Structure formats: structure tokens, C-alpha cells
Amino acid sequence: MDEFMQAAIAEARQGLAEGGIPIGSVIVHDGRIIGRGHNRRVQKGSAILHGEMDAFENAGRQPASVYREAVLYTTLSPCSMCSGAILLYGIRRVIVGENRTFMGEEELLRSRGVAVEVLQDESCIALMRDFIAARPSLWNEDIGV
């Protein structure tokens, strides 16, 4: 597994350690991480701070050209909100840790020209499977169920 997915998993584990939902993301441009984040809805009382959104927030204002050349790594398939941000900022490649516990808007992303690669990484699957079993109501809140 490459260093960038490892960084996203480290973010997910940090979120879990903080009492939140274990989903992490990093945005990589030109071989370096420019934004990293994890789901902080619980920690910040936020309606929108999913892992990808937190990574965008932490990347700060970037020229469109930077995002068009960036790769977004996320431990879980991106939901409709996060996929919208991916499309809005022109990310062209997304590496997904897993989509077995949650299938996001991968087809939408692909239909708009985004290359989506799903790793089915066992550590990503285990993080979410264990979390969903332990905190089903919190998970349902996070995905709008």
C-alpha cells in the first residue's frame, strides 16, 4: 500500500481515537500532501466535515490548476456531498480504500471523467465494519439515514 493511502488510514484512526467516525482523506499534488483530514462531524458538531471535506478545508485556497492535477485518497467511497466537492474543484483521480461497507457516488464521478480506483483494503474495511457494528446510529446519522 502506498504512503498516501497509509496517511489517509492514519487520519481515519485519529478520528476514531477522538471519538469520531473513522474515515480519513488526503489530497496529493506533485508527490506531496497538500491537505489532510478526517471525519470531524462529532468532534466539531459539524454538518459537513466528512474526511474529504476536512482535507479540502485543510488544503486551503488553491488554484484550480492545482486541484486538476491532484489525487484525492479516501478510506471510504465518497458520499454525494464529497463527490460534489471533488467535481467542483476538478479532481481527476480518486483512490478509494474500500466500498464494501458504503457505496458512494463512484458512478457519478466516473460519468464525469474522474478516474476512480477502489483498493478494497482490508484495514479500511475492518475500521468501518467494526465502527458500524459498535455505533450504528451514529453511522446512520453521518450518511443521512
GROMACS .gro file of N, CA and C in nm:
model
  435
    1MET      N    1   0.085  -0.118   0.000
    1MET     CA    2   0.000   0.000   0.000
    1MET      C    3   0.090   0.124   0.000
    2ASP      N    4   0.048   0.223  -0.075
    2ASP     CA    5   0.136   0.340  -0.086
    2ASP      C    6   0.124   0.434   0.035
    3GLU      N    7   0.220   0.523   0.045
    3GLU     CA    8   0.229   0.612   0.161
    3GLU      C    9   0.108   0.704   0.175
    4PHE      N   10   0.043   0.738   0.064
    4PHE     CA   11  -0.068   0.832   0.072
    4PHE      C   12  -0.194   0.765   0.127
    5MET      N   13  -0.220   0.640   0.087
    5MET     CA   14  -0.333   0.569   0.149
    5MET      C   15  -0.302   0.541   0.294
    6GLN      N   16  -0.177   0.513   0.326
    6GLN     CA   17  -0.139   0.495   0.467
    6GLN      C   18  -0.167   0.622   0.547
    7ALA      N   19  -0.141   0.739   0.488
    7ALA     CA   20  -0.168   0.866   0.555
    7ALA      C   21  -0.319   0.884   0.575
    8ALA      N   22  -0.400   0.846   0.476
    8ALA     CA   23  -0.546   0.856   0.490
    8ALA      C   24  -0.595   0.764   0.602
    9ILE      N   25  -0.539   0.644   0.609
    9ILE     CA   26  -0.577   0.550   0.715
    9ILE      C   27  -0.536   0.604   0.851
   10ALA      N   28  -0.419   0.666   0.861
   10ALA     CA   29  -0.376   0.728   0.987
   10ALA      C   30  -0.474   0.836   1.029
   11GLU      N   31  -0.523   0.914   0.931
   11GLU     CA   32  -0.625   1.016   0.962
   11GLU      C   33  -0.752   0.950   1.014
   12ALA      N   34  -0.795   0.841   0.951
   12ALA     CA   35  -0.916   0.771   0.995
   12ALA      C   36  -0.900   0.721   1.138
   13ARG      N   37  -0.784   0.666   1.168
   13ARG     CA   38  -0.759   0.615   1.304
   13ARG      C   39  -0.757   0.730   1.405
   14GLN      N   40  -0.705   0.844   1.364
   14GLN     CA   41  -0.705   0.960   1.454
   14GLN      C   42  -0.849   1.002   1.484
   15GLY      N   43  -0.932   1.004   1.380
   15GLY     CA   44  -1.073   1.039   1.401
   15GLY      C   45  -1.141   0.945   1.499
   16LEU      N   46  -1.115   0.817   1.486
   16LEU     CA   47  -1.173   0.718   1.577
   16LEU      C   48  -1.123   0.742   1.719
   17ALA      N   49  -0.993   0.769   1.733
   17ALA     CA   50  -0.935   0.794   1.866
   17ALA      C   51  -0.995   0.918   1.931
   18GLU      N   52  -1.042   1.013   1.850
   18GLU     CA   53  -1.103   1.135   1.902
   18GLU      C   54  -1.252   1.116   1.934
   19GLY      N   55  -1.305   0.996   1.911
   19GLY     CA   56  -1.445   0.970   1.936
   19GLY      C   57  -1.534   0.991   1.815
   20GLY      N   58  -1.472   1.007   1.699
   20GLY     CA   59  -1.547   1.031   1.576
   20GLY      C   60  -1.556   0.908   1.487
   21ILE      N   61  -1.589   0.933   1.363
   21ILE     CA   62  -1.611   0.829   1.264
   21ILE      C   63  -1.480   0.806   1.188
   22PRO      N   64  -1.436   0.681   1.173
   22PRO     CA   65  -1.303   0.653   1.118
   22PRO      C   66  -1.295   0.658   0.965
   23ILE      N   67  -1.299   0.779   0.913
   23ILE     CA   68  -1.282   0.799   0.769
   23ILE      C   69  -1.178   0.909   0.752
   24GLY      N   70  -1.076   0.882   0.672
   24GLY     CA   71  -0.970   0.979   0.651
   24GLY      C   72  -0.944   1.002   0.504
   25SER      N   73  -0.881   1.116   0.474
   25SER     CA   74  -0.855   1.153   0.337
   25SER      C   75  -0.732   1.242   0.329
   26VAL      N   76  -0.661   1.231   0.217
   26VAL     CA   77  -0.552   1.324   0.188
   26VAL      C   78  -0.562   1.366   0.042
   27ILE      N   79  -0.518   1.488   0.016
   27ILE     CA   80  -0.511   1.540  -0.120
   27ILE      C   81  -0.364   1.557  -0.153
   28VAL      N   82  -0.323   1.497  -0.265
   28VAL     CA   83  -0.182   1.494  -0.303
   28VAL      C   84  -0.162   1.570  -0.433
   29HIS      N   85  -0.066   1.661  -0.433
   29HIS     CA   86  -0.028   1.734  -0.555
   29HIS      C   87   0.122   1.725  -0.572
   30ASP      N   88   0.163   1.685  -0.689
   30ASP     CA   89   0.305   1.681  -0.723
   30ASP      C   90   0.386   1.602  -0.620
   31GLY      N   91   0.329   1.489  -0.576
   31GLY     CA   92   0.400   1.399  -0.486
   31GLY      C   93   0.404   1.437  -0.340
   32ARG      N   94   0.326   1.540  -0.301
   32ARG     CA   95   0.322   1.575  -0.158
   32ARG      C   96   0.180   1.603  -0.114
   33ILE      N   97   0.155   1.578   0.013
   33ILE     CA   98   0.021   1.601   0.069
   33ILE      C   99   0.002   1.750   0.090
   34ILE      N  100  -0.104   1.805   0.029
   34ILE     CA  101  -0.135   1.947   0.047
   34ILE      C  102  -0.254   1.968   0.140
   35GLY      N  103  -0.329   1.861   0.165
   35GLY     CA  104  -0.443   1.870   0.256
   35GLY      C  105  -0.470   1.733   0.314
   36ARG      N  106  -0.495   1.729   0.442
   36ARG     CA  107  -0.528   1.602   0.506
   36ARG      C  108  -0.640   1.626   0.604
   37GLY      N  109  -0.722   1.524   0.626
   37GLY     CA  110  -0.832   1.542   0.719
   37GLY      C  111  -0.899   1.412   0.753
   38HIS      N  112  -0.987   1.420   0.851
   38HIS     CA  113  -1.068   1.305   0.889
   38HIS      C  114  -1.207   1.354   0.928
   39ASN      N  115  -1.300   1.262   0.928
   39ASN     CA  116  -1.437   1.297   0.964
   39ASN      C  117  -1.436   1.357   1.104
   40ARG      N  118  -1.483   1.481   1.113
   40ARG     CA  119  -1.486   1.551   1.242
   40ARG      C  120  -1.625   1.605   1.274
   41ARG      N  121  -1.728   1.539   1.221
   41ARG     CA  122  -1.864   1.584   1.250
   41ARG      C  123  -1.893   1.579   1.399
   42VAL      N  124  -1.853   1.471   1.465
   42VAL     CA  125  -1.879   1.456   1.609
   42VAL      C  126  -1.794   1.557   1.687
   43GLN      N  127  -1.665   1.562   1.656
   43GLN     CA  128  -1.572   1.644   1.732
   43GLN      C  129  -1.606   1.793   1.722
   44LYS      N  130  -1.650   1.838   1.604
   44LYS     CA  131  -1.676   1.980   1.581
   44LYS      C  132  -1.825   2.014   1.581
   45GLY      N  133  -1.912   1.914   1.599
   45GLY     CA  134  -2.055   1.940   1.590
   45GLY      C  135  -2.092   1.991   1.452
   46SER      N  136  -2.026   1.939   1.350
   46SER     CA  137  -2.040   1.988   1.213
   46SER      C  138  -2.139   1.905   1.132
   47ALA      N  139  -2.205   1.972   1.042
   47ALA     CA  140  -2.294   1.902   0.949
   47ALA      C  141  -2.218   1.851   0.826
   48ILE      N  142  -2.099   1.903   0.800
   48ILE     CA  143  -2.033   1.875   0.672
   48ILE      C  144  -1.890   1.823   0.679
   49LEU      N  145  -1.830   1.814   0.794
   49LEU     CA  146  -1.688   1.777   0.797
   49LEU      C  147  -1.664   1.627   0.785
   50HIS      N  148  -1.697   1.574   0.667
   50HIS     CA  149  -1.655   1.438   0.632
   50HIS      C  150  -1.504   1.443   0.607
   51GLY      N  151  -1.441   1.328   0.596
   51GLY     CA  152  -1.296   1.323   0.577
   51GLY      C  153  -1.248   1.402   0.457
   52GLU      N  154  -1.317   1.387   0.345
   52GLU     CA  155  -1.276   1.458   0.223
   52GLU      C  156  -1.295   1.608   0.238
   53MET      N  157  -1.406   1.647   0.299
   53MET     CA  158  -1.433   1.790   0.317
   53MET      C  159  -1.330   1.852   0.411
   54ASP      N  160  -1.290   1.780   0.513
   54ASP     CA  161  -1.188   1.828   0.606
   54ASP      C  162  -1.053   1.841   0.534
   55ALA      N  163  -1.022   1.747   0.446
   55ALA     CA  164  -0.897   1.756   0.369
   55ALA      C  165  -0.900   1.878   0.276
   56PHE      N  166  -1.014   1.903   0.211
   56PHE     CA  167  -1.026   2.024   0.127
   56PHE      C  168  -1.008   2.150   0.213
   57GLU      N  169  -1.073   2.152   0.328
   57GLU     CA  170  -1.064   2.267   0.416
   57GLU      C  171  -0.919   2.292   0.458
   58ASN      N  172  -0.849   2.184   0.491
   58ASN     CA  173  -0.711   2.198   0.535
   58ASN      C  174  -0.613   2.226   0.422
   59ALA      N  175  -0.653   2.195   0.300
   59ALA     CA  176  -0.569   2.230   0.184
   59ALA      C  177  -0.576   2.381   0.159
   60GLY      N  178  -0.685   2.441   0.202
   60GLY     CA  179  -0.700   2.586   0.186
   60GLY      C  180  -0.726   2.624   0.041
   61ARG      N  181  -0.721   2.752   0.016
   61ARG     CA  182  -0.745   2.803  -0.119
   61ARG      C  183  -0.630   2.761  -0.209
   62GLN      N  184  -0.666   2.695  -0.317
   62GLN     CA  185  -0.567   2.650  -0.415
   62GLN      C  186  -0.616   2.692  -0.553
   63PRO      N  187  -0.526   2.721  -0.644
   63PRO     CA  188  -0.569   2.749  -0.780
   63PRO      C  189  -0.635   2.625  -0.841
   64ALA      N  190  -0.727   2.646  -0.931
   64ALA     CA  191  -0.795   2.534  -0.996
   64ALA      C  192  -0.695   2.438  -1.060
   65SER      N  193  -0.586   2.493  -1.111
   65SER     CA  194  -0.486   2.407  -1.176
   65SER      C  195  -0.426   2.307  -1.078
   66VAL      N  196  -0.410   2.344  -0.952
   66VAL     CA  197  -0.355   2.252  -0.853
   66VAL      C  198  -0.452   2.138  -0.831
   67TYR      N  199  -0.580   2.168  -0.811
   67TYR     CA  200  -0.678   2.061  -0.789
   67TYR      C  201  -0.692   1.971  -0.911
   68ARG      N  202  -0.684   2.026  -1.031
   68ARG     CA  203  -0.695   1.944  -1.152
   68ARG      C  204  -0.580   1.845  -1.163
   69GLU      N  205  -0.467   1.877  -1.102
   69GLU     CA  206  -0.351   1.788  -1.107
   69GLU      C  207  -0.339   1.700  -0.982
   70ALA      N  208  -0.428   1.718  -0.886
   70ALA     CA  209  -0.420   1.647  -0.758
   70ALA      C  210  -0.490   1.512  -0.763
   71VAL      N  211  -0.452   1.427  -0.670
   71VAL     CA  212  -0.518   1.299  -0.648
   71VAL      C  213  -0.574   1.301  -0.506
   72LEU      N  214  -0.699   1.260  -0.491
   72LEU     CA  215  -0.761   1.252  -0.360
   72LEU      C  216  -0.765   1.106  -0.317
   73TYR      N  217  -0.713   1.080  -0.199
   73TYR     CA  218  -0.717   0.947  -0.139
   73TYR      C  219  -0.819   0.952  -0.026
   74THR      N  220  -0.906   0.851  -0.019
   74THR     CA  221  -1.004   0.845   0.089
   74THR      C  222  -1.023   0.701   0.130
   75THR      N  223  -1.042   0.680   0.259
   75THR     CA  224  -1.053   0.543   0.308
   75THR      C  225  -1.187   0.478   0.274
   76LEU      N  226  -1.287   0.560   0.241
   76LEU     CA  227  -1.421   0.509   0.211
   76LEU      C  228  -1.478   0.578   0.088
   77SER      N  229  -1.557   0.507   0.013
   77SER     CA  230  -1.621   0.560  -0.108
   77SER      C  231  -1.690   0.694  -0.078
   78PRO      N  232  -1.664   0.797  -0.158
   78PRO     CA  233  -1.716   0.931  -0.127
   78PRO      C  234  -1.868   0.943  -0.143
   79CYS      N  235  -1.932   1.004  -0.045
   79CYS     CA  236  -2.076   1.029  -0.049
   79CYS      C  237  -2.108   1.136  -0.153
   80SER      N  238  -2.234   1.167  -0.167
   80SER     CA  239  -2.275   1.266  -0.268
   80SER      C  240  -2.219   1.404  -0.239
   81MET      N  241  -2.212   1.445  -0.112
   81MET     CA  242  -2.157   1.576  -0.077
   81MET      C  243  -2.009   1.583  -0.115
   82CYS      N  244  -1.934   1.483  -0.075
   82CYS     CA  245  -1.790   1.485  -0.102
   82CYS      C  246  -1.762   1.468  -0.251
   83SER      N  247  -1.843   1.389  -0.318
   83SER     CA  248  -1.827   1.374  -0.463
   83SER      C  249  -1.855   1.506  -0.534
   84GLY      N  250  -1.952   1.582  -0.484
   84GLY     CA  251  -1.979   1.714  -0.540
   84GLY      C  252  -1.859   1.806  -0.528
   85ALA      N  253  -1.792   1.802  -0.413
   85ALA     CA  254  -1.672   1.885  -0.395
   85ALA      C  255  -1.560   1.838  -0.488
   86ILE      N  256  -1.546   1.708  -0.504
   86ILE     CA  257  -1.445   1.653  -0.596
   86ILE      C  258  -1.471   1.706  -0.737
   87LEU      N  259  -1.596   1.704  -0.779
   87LEU     CA  260  -1.631   1.754  -0.913
   87LEU      C  261  -1.614   1.906  -0.921
   88LEU      N  262  -1.658   1.977  -0.819
   88LEU     CA  263  -1.649   2.123  -0.819
   88LEU      C  264  -1.505   2.169  -0.836
   89TYR      N  265  -1.413   2.106  -0.766
   89TYR     CA  266  -1.275   2.150  -0.770
   89TYR      C  267  -1.191   2.080  -0.877
   90GLY      N  268  -1.254   1.992  -0.954
   90GLY     CA  269  -1.187   1.936  -1.071
   90GLY      C  270  -1.084   1.828  -1.043
   91ILE      N  271  -1.097   1.761  -0.928
   91ILE     CA  272  -1.008   1.647  -0.901
   91ILE      C  273  -1.035   1.542  -1.009
   92ARG      N  274  -0.931   1.492  -1.069
   92ARG     CA  275  -0.948   1.398  -1.180
   92ARG      C  276  -0.921   1.253  -1.144
   93ARG      N  277  -0.865   1.230  -1.024
   93ARG     CA  278  -0.834   1.092  -0.984
   93ARG      C  279  -0.862   1.076  -0.835
   94VAL      N  280  -0.933   0.968  -0.802
   94VAL     CA  281  -0.968   0.938  -0.663
   94VAL      C  282  -0.930   0.793  -0.635
   95ILE      N  283  -0.856   0.773  -0.527
   95ILE     CA  284  -0.819   0.638  -0.483
   95ILE      C  285  -0.900   0.610  -0.356
   96VAL      N  286  -0.981   0.504  -0.360
   96VAL     CA  287  -1.075   0.471  -0.253
   96VAL      C  288  -1.025   0.348  -0.179
   97GLY      N  289  -1.018   0.357  -0.047
   97GLY     CA  290  -0.974   0.243   0.033
   97GLY      C  291  -1.069   0.124   0.023
   98GLU      N  292  -1.198   0.152   0.031
   98GLU     CA  293  -1.297   0.044   0.020
   98GLU      C  294  -1.436   0.098  -0.006
   99ASN      N  295  -1.521   0.013  -0.067
   99ASN     CA  296  -1.661   0.049  -0.090
   99ASN      C  297  -1.756  -0.063  -0.050
  100ARG      N  298  -1.709  -0.158   0.028
  100ARG     CA  299  -1.795  -0.269   0.070
  100ARG      C  300  -1.892  -0.227   0.179
  101THR      N  301  -1.847  -0.143   0.272
  101THR     CA  302  -1.935  -0.102   0.382
  101THR      C  303  -2.024   0.014   0.341
  102PHE      N  304  -1.984   0.090   0.239
  102PHE     CA  305  -2.064   0.202   0.189
  102PHE      C  306  -2.024   0.230   0.045
  103MET      N  307  -2.123   0.230  -0.043
  103MET     CA  308  -2.101   0.264  -0.183
  103MET      C  309  -2.147   0.406  -0.205
  104GLY      N  310  -2.053   0.493  -0.231
  104GLY     CA  311  -2.085   0.632  -0.256
  104GLY      C  312  -2.115   0.658  -0.403
  105GLU      N  313  -2.079   0.775  -0.449
  105GLU     CA  314  -2.115   0.820  -0.584
  105GLU      C  315  -2.005   0.794  -0.687
  106GLU      N  316  -1.948   0.675  -0.682
  106GLU     CA  317  -1.841   0.641  -0.774
  106GLU      C  318  -1.886   0.648  -0.920
  107GLU      N  319  -2.007   0.603  -0.949
  107GLU     CA  320  -2.054   0.606  -1.088
  107GLU      C  321  -2.073   0.749  -1.137
  108LEU      N  322  -2.121   0.838  -1.050
  108LEU     CA  323  -2.132   0.979  -1.087
  108LEU      C  324  -1.994   1.035  -1.120
  109LEU      N  325  -1.898   1.008  -1.034
  109LEU     CA  326  -1.762   1.057  -1.058
  109LEU      C  327  -1.709   1.005  -1.192
  110ARG      N  328  -1.724   0.876  -1.214
  110ARG     CA  329  -1.676   0.817  -1.341
  110ARG      C  330  -1.747   0.878  -1.461
  111SER      N  331  -1.879   0.902  -1.446
  111SER     CA  332  -1.955   0.959  -1.558
  111SER      C  333  -1.909   1.099  -1.593
  112ARG      N  334  -1.842   1.164  -1.499
  112ARG     CA  335  -1.792   1.300  -1.521
  112ARG      C  336  -1.642   1.300  -1.549
  113GLY      N  337  -1.586   1.184  -1.580
  113GLY     CA  338  -1.448   1.176  -1.623
  113GLY      C  339  -1.344   1.158  -1.515
  114VAL      N  340  -1.388   1.132  -1.391
  114VAL     CA  341  -1.294   1.111  -1.282
  114VAL      C  342  -1.251   0.964  -1.282
  115ALA      N  343  -1.121   0.940  -1.276
  115ALA     CA  344  -1.071   0.803  -1.262
  115ALA      C  345  -1.084   0.763  -1.116
  116VAL      N  346  -1.159   0.655  -1.091
  116VAL     CA  347  -1.181   0.607  -0.955
  116VAL      C  348  -1.122   0.467  -0.944
  117GLU      N  349  -1.033   0.450  -0.848
  117GLU     CA  350  -0.971   0.319  -0.824
  117GLU      C  351  -1.007   0.276  -0.683
  118VAL      N  352  -1.061   0.155  -0.670
  118VAL     CA  353  -1.101   0.103  -0.539
  118VAL      C  354  -1.006  -0.010  -0.500
  119LEU      N  355  -0.944   0.003  -0.382
  119LEU     CA  356  -0.843  -0.091  -0.338
  119LEU      C  357  -0.898  -0.211  -0.263
  120GLN      N  358  -1.016  -0.198  -0.200
  120GLN     CA  359  -1.071  -0.299  -0.109
  120GLN      C  360  -0.967  -0.339  -0.005
  121ASP      N  361  -0.907  -0.239   0.057
  121ASP     CA  362  -0.805  -0.259   0.159
  121ASP      C  363  -0.868  -0.315   0.286
  122GLU      N  364  -0.812  -0.424   0.334
  122GLU     CA  365  -0.870  -0.493   0.450
  122GLU      C  366  -0.871  -0.406   0.575
  123SER      N  367  -0.771  -0.321   0.595
  123SER     CA  368  -0.771  -0.238   0.716
  123SER      C  369  -0.882  -0.133   0.708
  124CYS      N  370  -0.907  -0.079   0.589
  124CYS     CA  371  -1.018   0.017   0.573
  124CYS      C  372  -1.152  -0.051   0.597
  125ILE      N  373  -1.168  -0.171   0.543
  125ILE     CA  374  -1.293  -0.246   0.561
  125ILE      C  375  -1.315  -0.275   0.709
  126ALA      N  376  -1.211  -0.321   0.777
  126ALA     CA  377  -1.225  -0.356   0.919
  126ALA      C  378  -1.258  -0.233   1.004
  127LEU      N  379  -1.193  -0.120   0.976
  127LEU     CA  380  -1.223   0.003   1.051
  127LEU      C  381  -1.372   0.035   1.045
  128MET      N  382  -1.427   0.034   0.924
  128MET     CA  383  -1.569   0.071   0.908
  128MET      C  384  -1.663  -0.037   0.958
  129ARG      N  385  -1.632  -0.163   0.929
  129ARG     CA  386  -1.719  -0.272   0.974
  129ARG      C  387  -1.730  -0.270   1.126
  130ASP      N  388  -1.617  -0.256   1.195
  130ASP     CA  389  -1.620  -0.256   1.341
  130ASP      C  390  -1.691  -0.132   1.395
  131PHE      N  391  -1.667  -0.016   1.331
  131PHE     CA  392  -1.734   0.106   1.376
  131PHE      C  393  -1.885   0.097   1.358
  132ILE      N  394  -1.929   0.053   1.241
  132ILE     CA  395  -2.074   0.043   1.213
  132ILE      C  396  -2.141  -0.053   1.311
  133ALA      N  397  -2.074  -0.164   1.344
  133ALA     CA  398  -2.129  -0.260   1.440
  133ALA      C  399  -2.140  -0.198   1.579
  134ALA      N  400  -2.041  -0.116   1.616
  134ALA     CA  401  -2.039  -0.057   1.751
  134ALA      C  402  -2.128   0.066   1.763
  135ARG      N  403  -2.141   0.144   1.656
  135ARG     CA  404  -2.214   0.273   1.663
  135ARG      C  405  -2.309   0.290   1.544
  136PRO      N  406  -2.404   0.200   1.525
  136PRO     CA  407  -2.489   0.208   1.405
  136PRO      C  408  -2.569   0.338   1.394
  137SER      N  409  -2.617   0.391   1.505
  137SER     CA  410  -2.699   0.513   1.495
  137SER      C  411  -2.613   0.632   1.454
  138LEU      N  412  -2.490   0.641   1.502
  138LEU     CA  413  -2.401   0.749   1.462
  138LEU      C  414  -2.366   0.736   1.314
  139TRP      N  415  -2.340   0.615   1.269
  139TRP     CA  416  -2.310   0.593   1.127
  139TRP      C  417  -2.430   0.635   1.041
  140ASN      N  418  -2.550   0.595   1.080
  140ASN     CA  419  -2.668   0.632   1.002
  140ASN      C  420  -2.687   0.784   0.996
  141GLU      N  421  -2.658   0.852   1.106
  141GLU     CA  422  -2.666   0.998   1.107
  141GLU      C  423  -2.566   1.057   1.008
  142ASP      N  424  -2.448   0.999   1.002
  142ASP     CA  425  -2.342   1.053   0.916
  142ASP      C  426  -2.380   1.044   0.769
  143ILE      N  427  -2.451   0.937   0.730
  143ILE     CA  428  -2.487   0.920   0.590
  143ILE      C  429  -2.631   0.963   0.559
  144GLY      N  430  -2.696   1.026   0.656
  144GLY     CA  431  -2.829   1.083   0.632
  144GLY      C  432  -2.943   0.985   0.634
  145VAL      N  433  -2.928   0.876   0.709
  145VAL     CA  434  -3.035   0.773   0.715
  145VAL      C  435  -3.121   0.798   0.838
   0.00000   0.00000   0.00000
